[in-house]
Short mmCIF file of C-alpha atoms in Angstrom, two decimals:
data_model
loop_
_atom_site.label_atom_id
_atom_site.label_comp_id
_atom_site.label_asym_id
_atom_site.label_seq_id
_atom_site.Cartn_x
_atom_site.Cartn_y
_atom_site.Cartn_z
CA UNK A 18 16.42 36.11 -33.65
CA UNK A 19 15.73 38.40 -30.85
CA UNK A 20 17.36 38.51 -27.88
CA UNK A 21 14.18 37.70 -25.37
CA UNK A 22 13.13 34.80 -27.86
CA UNK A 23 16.51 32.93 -27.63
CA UNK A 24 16.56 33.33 -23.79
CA UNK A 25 12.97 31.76 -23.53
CA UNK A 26 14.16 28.85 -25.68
CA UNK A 27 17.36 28.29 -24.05
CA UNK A 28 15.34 28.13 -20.80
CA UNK A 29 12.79 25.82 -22.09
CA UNK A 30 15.28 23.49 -23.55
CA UNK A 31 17.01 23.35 -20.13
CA UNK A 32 13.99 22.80 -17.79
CA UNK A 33 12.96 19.94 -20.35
CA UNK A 34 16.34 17.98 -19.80
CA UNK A 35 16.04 18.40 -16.52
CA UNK A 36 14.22 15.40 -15.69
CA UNK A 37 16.27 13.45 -18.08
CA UNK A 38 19.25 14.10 -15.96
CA UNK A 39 17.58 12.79 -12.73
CA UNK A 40 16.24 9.75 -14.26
CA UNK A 41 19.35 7.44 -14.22
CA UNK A 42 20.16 8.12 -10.93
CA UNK A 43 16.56 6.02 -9.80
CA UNK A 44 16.85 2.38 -9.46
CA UNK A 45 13.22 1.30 -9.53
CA UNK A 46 10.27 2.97 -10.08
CA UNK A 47 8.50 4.84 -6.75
CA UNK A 48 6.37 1.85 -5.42
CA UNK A 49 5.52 0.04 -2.42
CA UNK A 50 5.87 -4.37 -1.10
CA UNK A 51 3.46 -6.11 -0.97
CA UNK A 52 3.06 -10.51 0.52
CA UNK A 53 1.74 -12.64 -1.64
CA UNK A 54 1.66 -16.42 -0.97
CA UNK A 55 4.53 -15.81 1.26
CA UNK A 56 6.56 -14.15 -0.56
CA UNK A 57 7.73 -10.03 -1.17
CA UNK A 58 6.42 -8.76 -4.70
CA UNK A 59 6.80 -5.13 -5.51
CA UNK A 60 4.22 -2.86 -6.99
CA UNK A 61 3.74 0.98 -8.00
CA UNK A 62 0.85 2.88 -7.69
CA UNK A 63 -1.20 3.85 -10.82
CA UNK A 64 -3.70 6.16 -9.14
CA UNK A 65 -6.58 5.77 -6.12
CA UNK A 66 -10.10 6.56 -6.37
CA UNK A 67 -11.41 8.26 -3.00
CA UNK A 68 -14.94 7.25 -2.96
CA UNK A 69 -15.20 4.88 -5.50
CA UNK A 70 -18.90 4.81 -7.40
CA UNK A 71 -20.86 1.30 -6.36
CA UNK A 72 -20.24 -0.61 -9.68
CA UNK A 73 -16.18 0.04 -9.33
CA UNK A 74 -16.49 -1.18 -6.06
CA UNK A 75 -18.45 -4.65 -6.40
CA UNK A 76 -16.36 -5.44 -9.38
CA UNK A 77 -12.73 -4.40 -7.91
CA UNK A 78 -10.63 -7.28 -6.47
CA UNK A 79 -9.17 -6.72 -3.19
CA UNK A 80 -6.31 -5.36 -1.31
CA UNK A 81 -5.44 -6.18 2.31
CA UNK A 82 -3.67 -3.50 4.44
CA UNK A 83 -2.98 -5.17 7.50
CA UNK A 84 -2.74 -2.34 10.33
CA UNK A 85 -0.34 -2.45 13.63
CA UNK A 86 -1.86 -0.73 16.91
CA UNK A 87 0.37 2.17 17.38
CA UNK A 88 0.98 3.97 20.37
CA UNK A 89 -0.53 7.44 20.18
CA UNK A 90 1.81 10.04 19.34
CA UNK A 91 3.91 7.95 17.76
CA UNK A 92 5.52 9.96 14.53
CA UNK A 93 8.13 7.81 12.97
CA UNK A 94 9.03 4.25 12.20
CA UNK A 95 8.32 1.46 14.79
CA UNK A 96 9.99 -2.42 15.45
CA UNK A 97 7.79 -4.91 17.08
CA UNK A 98 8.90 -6.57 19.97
CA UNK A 99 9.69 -9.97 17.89
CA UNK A 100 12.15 -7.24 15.31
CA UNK A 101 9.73 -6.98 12.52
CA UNK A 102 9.37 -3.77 10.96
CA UNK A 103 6.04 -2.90 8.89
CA UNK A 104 6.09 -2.88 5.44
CA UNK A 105 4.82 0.83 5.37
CA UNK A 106 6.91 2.29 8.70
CA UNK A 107 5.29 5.50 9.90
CA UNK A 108 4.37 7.47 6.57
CA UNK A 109 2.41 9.96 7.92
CA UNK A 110 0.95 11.33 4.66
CA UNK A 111 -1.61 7.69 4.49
CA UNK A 112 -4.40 7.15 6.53
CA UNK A 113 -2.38 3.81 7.52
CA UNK A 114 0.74 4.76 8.59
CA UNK A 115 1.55 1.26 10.04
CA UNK A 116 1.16 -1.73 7.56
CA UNK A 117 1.36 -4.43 5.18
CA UNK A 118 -0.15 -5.32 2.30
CA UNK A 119 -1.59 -8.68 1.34
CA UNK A 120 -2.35 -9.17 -2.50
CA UNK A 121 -4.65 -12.03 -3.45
CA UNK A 122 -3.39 -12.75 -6.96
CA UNK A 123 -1.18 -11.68 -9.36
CA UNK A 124 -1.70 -10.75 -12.71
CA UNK A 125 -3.06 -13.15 -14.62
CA UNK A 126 -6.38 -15.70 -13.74
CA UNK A 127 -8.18 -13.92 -11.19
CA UNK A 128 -6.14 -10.98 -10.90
CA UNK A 129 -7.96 -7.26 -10.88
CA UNK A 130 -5.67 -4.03 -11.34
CA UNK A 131 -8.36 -2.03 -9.67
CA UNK A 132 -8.42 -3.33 -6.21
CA UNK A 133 -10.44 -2.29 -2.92
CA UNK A 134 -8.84 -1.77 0.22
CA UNK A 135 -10.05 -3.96 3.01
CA UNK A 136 -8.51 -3.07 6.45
CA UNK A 137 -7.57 -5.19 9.07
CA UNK A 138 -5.73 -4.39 12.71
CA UNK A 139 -3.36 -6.58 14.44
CA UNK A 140 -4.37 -6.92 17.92
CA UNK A 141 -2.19 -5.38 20.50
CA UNK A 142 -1.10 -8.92 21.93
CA UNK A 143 -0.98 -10.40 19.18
CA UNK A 144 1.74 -7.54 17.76
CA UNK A 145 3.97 -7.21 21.28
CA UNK A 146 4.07 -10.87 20.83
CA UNK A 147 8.01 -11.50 20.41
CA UNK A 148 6.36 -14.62 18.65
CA UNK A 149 4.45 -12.29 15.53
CA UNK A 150 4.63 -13.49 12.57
CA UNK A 151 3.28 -11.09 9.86
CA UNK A 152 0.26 -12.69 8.11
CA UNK A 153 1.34 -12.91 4.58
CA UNK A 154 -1.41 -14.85 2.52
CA UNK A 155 -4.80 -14.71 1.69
CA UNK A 156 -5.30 -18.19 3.51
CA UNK A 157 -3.03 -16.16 6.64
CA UNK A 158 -5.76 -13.78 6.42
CA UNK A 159 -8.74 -16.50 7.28
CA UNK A 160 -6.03 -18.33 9.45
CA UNK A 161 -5.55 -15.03 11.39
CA UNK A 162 -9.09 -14.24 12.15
CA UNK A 163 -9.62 -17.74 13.31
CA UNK A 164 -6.83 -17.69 15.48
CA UNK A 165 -8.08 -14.24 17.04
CA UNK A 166 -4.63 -12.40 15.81
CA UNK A 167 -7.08 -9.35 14.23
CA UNK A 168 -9.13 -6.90 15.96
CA UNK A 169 -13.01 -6.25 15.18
CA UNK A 170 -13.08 -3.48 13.49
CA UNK A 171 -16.75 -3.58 12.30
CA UNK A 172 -18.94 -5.25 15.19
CA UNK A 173 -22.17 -6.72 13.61
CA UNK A 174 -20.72 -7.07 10.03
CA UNK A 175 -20.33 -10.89 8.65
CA UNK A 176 -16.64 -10.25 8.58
CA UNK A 177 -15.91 -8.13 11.74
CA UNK A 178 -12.65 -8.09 11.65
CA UNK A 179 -12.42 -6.34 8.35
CA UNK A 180 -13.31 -2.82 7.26
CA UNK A 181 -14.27 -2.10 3.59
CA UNK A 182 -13.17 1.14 2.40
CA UNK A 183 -14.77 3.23 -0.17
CA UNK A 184 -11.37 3.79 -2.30
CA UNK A 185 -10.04 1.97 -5.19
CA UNK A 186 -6.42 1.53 -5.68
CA UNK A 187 -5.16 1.05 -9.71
CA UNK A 188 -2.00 -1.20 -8.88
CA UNK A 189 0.19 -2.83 -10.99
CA UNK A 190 2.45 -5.81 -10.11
CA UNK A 191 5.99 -5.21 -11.53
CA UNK A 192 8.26 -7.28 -9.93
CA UNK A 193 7.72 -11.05 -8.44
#
């Protein structure tokens, strides 16, 4: 065998056990939190679709990202007056850098793995409060919004305190 052809397959061999050799040294899969019915669930992204088309979007379940008011400038990881810390703490790389999730259902009866992301914003009382008390329930959710805890984020709509985004997430629950 040649010299050049060995070298080649010597390198390939090695860059394909590379990843082999990282894997055990990951616990979990990359993923995010996520409340359901009061409690923490994990989940891990399958993919997003910016600008979903109109069907995926009328038949995707939902996702809540509950947003925190966030003084401008602010670049890294923030703790509320009352000690809570955000389940998503400053990652600058989303278009929420600041919040938590709120899931529905899980799989099973009612449960949709393509899931539209519905925005809602603490309001800036409501969050220096040393009383907060993250909302972690789809029945928190309508609680909330009575109580006045959310801002309006879309004046006029019949929800106003929620903003409908065009994206789909594709998100698996993994752990309960």
């Amino acid at each position: 065998m040649k010299h050049w052809v060995r070298t080649v397959i010597v390198l390939l061999a090695s860059i394909t056990m590379l990843p082999l050799a990282a894997a055990p040294a990951q616990a979990e899969p990359s993923g995010e939190y996520a409340y359901y019915n009061g409690r923490t669930v994990f989940f891990v992204s399958a993919g997003v679709v910016i600008n979903a088309q109109p069907n995926l979007l009328e038949n995707a379940g939902r996702i809540y990202l509950i947003t925190f008011p966030v003084a401008p400038g602010t670049d890294g990881p923030i703790t509320l007056p009352s000690g809570y810390r955000p389940q998503e703490n400053g990652n600058l790389r989303t278009p929420y850098p600041w919040h938590d999730h709120v899931l529905p259902a899980l799989p099973g009866p009612g449960y949709s793995p393509p899931m539209r992301v519905v925005v809602l914003r603490y309001t800036d009382s409501y969050a220096a409060s040393v009383n907060f008390q993250p909302v972690t329930s789809l029945a928190g959710i309508a609680a909330g919004e009575l109580a006045g805890i959310f801002a309006v984020l879309s004046p006029g709509a019949s929800d106003p305190y929620t903003f409908l985004r065009p994206d789909v997430l594709i998100r698996p629950v993994v752990k309960f």
